[in-house]
CSV table of C-alpha atoms in Angstrom, one decimal:
chain,number,residue,atom,x,y,z
A,18,UNK,CA,0.0,0.0,0.0
A,19,UNK,CA,1.2,3.5,-0.8
A,20,UNK,CA,1.4,6.0,2.1
A,21,UNK,CA,-2.2,7.2,2.5
A,22,UNK,CA,-2.9,10.6,1.1
A,23,UNK,CA,-5.1,12.9,3.2
A,24,UNK,CA,-6.8,14.7,0.4
A,25,UNK,CA,-9.1,16.6,2.7
A,26,UNK,CA,-9.7,16.8,6.5
A,27,UNK,CA,-10.1,13.2,7.7
A,28,UNK,CA,-10.4,11.8,4.2
A,29,UNK,CA,-7.7,9.4,3.0
A,30,UNK,CA,-7.0,7.5,-0.2
A,31,UNK,CA,-4.4,4.8,-0.8
A,32,UNK,CA,-3.4,2.8,-3.8
A,33,UNK,CA,-1.6,-0.5,-4.5
A,34,UNK,CA,-0.8,-3.1,-7.1
A,35,UNK,CA,-3.0,-6.1,-6.7
A,36,UNK,CA,-0.1,-8.4,-7.0
A,37,UNK,CA,1.5,-6.9,-3.9
A,38,UNK,CA,-1.6,-7.3,-1.7
A,39,UNK,CA,-2.4,-10.5,0.1
A,40,UNK,CA,-6.2,-11.3,-0.2
A,41,UNK,CA,-8.3,-10.5,2.8
A,42,UNK,CA,-8.9,-13.4,5.2
A,43,UNK,CA,-11.7,-11.6,7.1
A,44,UNK,CA,-14.5,-14.1,7.7
A,45,UNK,CA,-17.2,-11.9,6.2
A,46,UNK,CA,-15.1,-11.0,3.1
A,47,UNK,CA,-14.4,-14.7,2.5
A,48,UNK,CA,-18.1,-15.6,2.9
A,49,UNK,CA,-19.0,-13.0,0.3
A,50,UNK,CA,-16.3,-14.1,-2.1
A,51,UNK,CA,-17.5,-17.7,-2.1
A,52,UNK,CA,-20.4,-16.6,-4.4
A,53,UNK,CA,-18.2,-15.1,-7.0
A,54,UNK,CA,-16.2,-16.5,-10.0
A,55,UNK,CA,-12.6,-17.1,-9.2
A,56,UNK,CA,-11.2,-14.0,-11.0
A,57,UNK,CA,-13.8,-11.7,-9.3
A,58,UNK,CA,-13.2,-13.3,-5.9
A,59,UNK,CA,-9.5,-12.5,-6.1
A,60,UNK,CA,-10.2,-8.9,-7.2
A,61,UNK,CA,-12.7,-8.5,-4.4
A,62,UNK,CA,-10.5,-9.9,-1.7
A,63,UNK,CA,-7.5,-7.8,-2.6
A,64,UNK,CA,-9.6,-4.7,-2.7
A,65,UNK,CA,-11.0,-5.5,0.7
A,66,UNK,CA,-7.5,-6.2,2.0
A,67,UNK,CA,-6.4,-2.8,0.8
A,68,UNK,CA,-9.4,-1.1,2.4
A,69,UNK,CA,-8.7,-2.9,5.7
A,70,UNK,CA,-5.0,-2.0,5.6
A,71,UNK,CA,-6.0,1.6,5.1
A,72,UNK,CA,-8.4,1.4,8.0
A,73,UNK,CA,-5.7,-0.1,10.2
A,74,UNK,CA,-3.5,2.9,9.5
A,75,UNK,CA,-6.1,5.7,9.9
A,76,UNK,CA,-8.8,4.2,12.1
A,77,UNK,CA,-7.3,1.0,13.6
A,78,UNK,CA,-10.4,0.1,15.7
A,79,UNK,CA,-12.5,-0.2,12.5
A,80,UNK,CA,-10.2,-2.5,10.5
A,81,UNK,CA,-12.1,-5.6,11.5
A,82,UNK,CA,-15.6,-4.3,10.9
A,83,UNK,CA,-18.0,-6.1,8.5
A,84,UNK,CA,-18.6,-4.3,5.2
A,85,UNK,CA,-22.2,-4.3,4.2
A,86,UNK,CA,-24.0,-2.9,1.1
A,87,UNK,CA,-27.0,-0.7,1.1
A,88,UNK,CA,-29.9,-1.4,-1.3
A,89,UNK,CA,-28.0,0.2,-4.2
A,90,UNK,CA,-24.8,-1.7,-3.5
A,91,UNK,CA,-22.8,1.1,-1.9
A,92,UNK,CA,-20.5,-0.3,0.8
A,93,UNK,CA,-20.6,0.7,4.5
A,94,UNK,CA,-19.0,-0.4,7.7
A,95,UNK,CA,-21.5,-2.1,9.9
A,96,UNK,CA,-22.3,-0.1,13.0
A,97,UNK,CA,-20.3,3.0,11.8
A,98,UNK,CA,-22.7,5.1,9.6
A,99,UNK,CA,-20.4,8.1,10.0
A,100,UNK,CA,-17.5,6.5,8.1
A,101,UNK,CA,-17.5,6.6,4.3
A,102,UNK,CA,-15.6,3.9,2.4
A,103,UNK,CA,-14.9,3.2,-1.3
A,104,UNK,CA,-12.9,0.7,-3.3
A,105,UNK,CA,-11.9,0.6,-7.0
A,106,UNK,CA,-10.1,-1.9,-9.2
A,107,UNK,CA,-8.7,-1.6,-12.7
A,108,UNK,CA,-6.5,-4.2,-14.4
A,109,UNK,CA,-4.4,-5.1,-11.4
A,110,UNK,CA,-4.4,-1.6,-9.8
A,111,UNK,CA,-6.3,-1.0,-6.6
A,112,UNK,CA,-7.5,2.1,-4.7
A,113,UNK,CA,-9.4,2.5,-1.5
A,114,UNK,CA,-10.7,5.5,0.4
A,115,UNK,CA,-11.9,6.2,4.0
A,116,UNK,CA,-13.7,9.4,5.1
A,117,UNK,CA,-14.9,10.5,8.5
A,118,UNK,CA,-18.2,12.3,8.6
A,119,UNK,CA,-19.3,11.8,5.0
A,120,UNK,CA,-19.9,9.5,2.1
A,121,UNK,CA,-17.1,9.0,-0.4
A,122,UNK,CA,-16.5,7.8,-3.9
A,123,UNK,CA,-13.1,6.7,-5.2
A,124,UNK,CA,-12.3,5.6,-8.7
A,125,UNK,CA,-9.2,4.7,-10.7
A,126,UNK,CA,-8.8,3.6,-14.3
A,127,UNK,CA,-5.9,2.3,-16.3
A,128,UNK,CA,-6.2,4.1,-19.7
A,129,UNK,CA,-6.1,2.1,-22.9
A,130,UNK,CA,-3.7,2.8,-25.8
A,131,UNK,CA,-6.3,5.0,-27.5
A,132,UNK,CA,-9.9,6.2,-27.2
A,133,UNK,CA,-12.5,6.6,-29.9
A,134,UNK,CA,-13.7,10.1,-30.8
A,135,UNK,CA,-17.3,9.1,-30.1
A,136,UNK,CA,-16.5,8.0,-26.6
A,137,UNK,CA,-14.5,11.1,-25.9
A,138,UNK,CA,-17.4,13.3,-27.1
A,139,UNK,CA,-19.8,11.4,-24.9
A,140,UNK,CA,-17.7,12.0,-21.7
A,141,UNK,CA,-16.3,15.4,-22.5
A,142,UNK,CA,-19.0,17.0,-24.5
A,143,UNK,CA,-17.9,20.5,-25.7
A,144,UNK,CA,-14.4,19.9,-24.2
A,145,UNK,CA,-13.7,17.0,-26.6
A,146,UNK,CA,-12.1,19.3,-29.1
A,147,UNK,CA,-9.3,20.0,-26.6
A,148,UNK,CA,-8.0,16.4,-26.8
A,149,UNK,CA,-8.6,15.8,-30.5
A,150,UNK,CA,-5.1,16.9,-31.4
A,151,UNK,CA,-3.3,15.0,-28.7
A,152,UNK,CA,-1.3,11.8,-29.4
A,153,UNK,CA,-3.6,8.7,-29.0
A,154,UNK,CA,-2.1,7.6,-25.6
A,155,UNK,CA,-2.2,11.0,-24.2
A,156,UNK,CA,-5.8,11.5,-25.3
A,157,UNK,CA,-6.8,8.2,-23.8
A,158,UNK,CA,-5.1,9.1,-20.5
A,159,UNK,CA,-6.9,12.4,-20.3
A,160,UNK,CA,-10.3,10.8,-21.0
A,161,UNK,CA,-9.5,8.3,-18.2
A,162,UNK,CA,-8.8,11.1,-15.8
A,163,UNK,CA,-12.2,12.7,-16.7
A,164,UNK,CA,-14.0,9.4,-16.3
A,165,UNK,CA,-12.5,8.7,-12.9
A,166,UNK,CA,-13.8,12.1,-11.6
A,167,UNK,CA,-17.3,11.4,-13.1
A,168,UNK,CA,-17.4,7.9,-11.7
A,169,UNK,CA,-16.2,9.0,-8.3
A,170,UNK,CA,-19.1,11.4,-8.1
A,171,UNK,CA,-21.8,8.8,-8.8
A,172,UNK,CA,-20.1,6.3,-6.4
A,173,UNK,CA,-20.3,9.0,-3.7
A,174,UNK,CA,-24.0,9.3,-4.2
A,175,UNK,CA,-24.4,5.6,-4.4
A,176,UNK,CA,-26.6,5.9,-7.5
A,177,UNK,CA,-24.0,4.7,-10.1
A,178,UNK,CA,-25.1,4.9,-13.7
A,179,UNK,CA,-28.5,6.1,-12.7
A,180,UNK,CA,-26.9,9.5,-12.1
A,181,UNK,CA,-25.6,9.6,-15.7
A,182,UNK,CA,-21.9,10.2,-14.9
A,183,UNK,CA,-21.0,11.0,-18.5
A,184,UNK,CA,-23.1,14.2,-18.2
A,185,UNK,CA,-20.9,15.6,-15.3
A,186,UNK,CA,-18.8,18.5,-16.5
A,187,UNK,CA,-15.1,17.7,-16.0
A,188,UNK,CA,-12.8,19.7,-18.2
A,189,UNK,CA,-9.6,18.0,-19.4
A,190,UNK,CA,-6.7,18.8,-17.1
A,191,UNK,CA,-8.9,20.0,-14.3
A,192,UNK,CA,-7.8,19.0,-10.7
A,193,UNK,CA,-11.1,19.7,-8.9
A,194,UNK,CA,-14.6,20.9,-9.4
A,195,UNK,CA,-18.2,20.7,-8.1
A,196,UNK,CA,-21.2,18.8,-9.1
A,197,UNK,CA,-24.5,19.1,-7.3
A,198,UNK,CA,-23.6,19.1,-3.6
A,199,UNK,CA,-20.3,17.3,-4.2
A,200,UNK,CA,-16.6,18.2,-4.7
A,201,UNK,CA,-14.5,16.0,-6.9
A,202,UNK,CA,-10.7,15.9,-7.0
A,203,UNK,CA,-8.4,14.4,-9.6
A,204,UNK,CA,-5.4,13.3,-7.7
A,205,UNK,CA,-2.9,14.1,-10.4
A,206,UNK,CA,-0.1,15.1,-8.0
A,207,UNK,CA,-0.3,11.7,-6.3
A,208,UNK,CA,-0.9,9.0,-8.9
A,209,UNK,CA,0.3,8.3,-12.4
A,210,UNK,CA,-2.7,6.1,-12.9
A,211,UNK,CA,-5.9,8.2,-13.3
A,212,UNK,CA,-7.4,8.4,-9.8
A,213,UNK,CA,-10.2,10.7,-8.4
A,214,UNK,CA,-12.3,11.0,-5.3
A,215,UNK,CA,-15.6,12.8,-4.6
A,216,UNK,CA,-17.3,13.8,-1.3
A,217,UNK,CA,-20.0,16.2,-0.1
A,218,UNK,CA,-19.2,19.9,0.1
A,219,UNK,CA,-20.8,20.0,3.6
A,220,UNK,CA,-19.5,17.3,5.9
A,221,UNK,CA,-20.9,16.4,9.3
A,222,UNK,CA,-18.8,14.5,11.8
A,223,UNK,CA,-20.8,11.9,13.7
A,224,UNK,CA,-20.5,11.7,17.5
A,225,UNK,CA,-17.4,9.7,18.5
A,226,UNK,CA,-16.3,9.1,14.9
A,227,UNK,CA,-13.9,12.1,14.5
């Protein structure tokens, strides 16, 4: 695990290569993984291991808590509604986030070698022209940065694609912005792999959680 980045007050993000993370052996994680195909179970257990390692660093008492999903699939720590958590996977890369006092979305994405013009237009809208002249790999990386910010926002709300992430305005090269009542941050100074997080503009710390 990389050294956790405190990207905002009491909000941390960490990354790791999946090959360097031992899968979680937590009883609840193992129980949930039993229902998954082999490749998905490995991805799931390494993601949970990174999350628990991050918790052990920033909130040690919570590292062993069960992770449960709400009706939309957003993960939470059982018994700790004031703690936001998020995990992301992409082709052997992992990211996890922990926030005190608010929900949280974290997303990372390994870019491909190139990106189609139609896909770029769908995500960037009027900004698509700004990457049209870039070399293919650079354009694909920039689109991946945009997508991680958009995806982090809808992971924070818990609504996923129902919130139409591709409609969120994220200009190429931007490091932060606002959408509805959320702030998104592209962690360009901390990660070579596109990585973003999102959290509410107004944060409320629960009693005993801060």
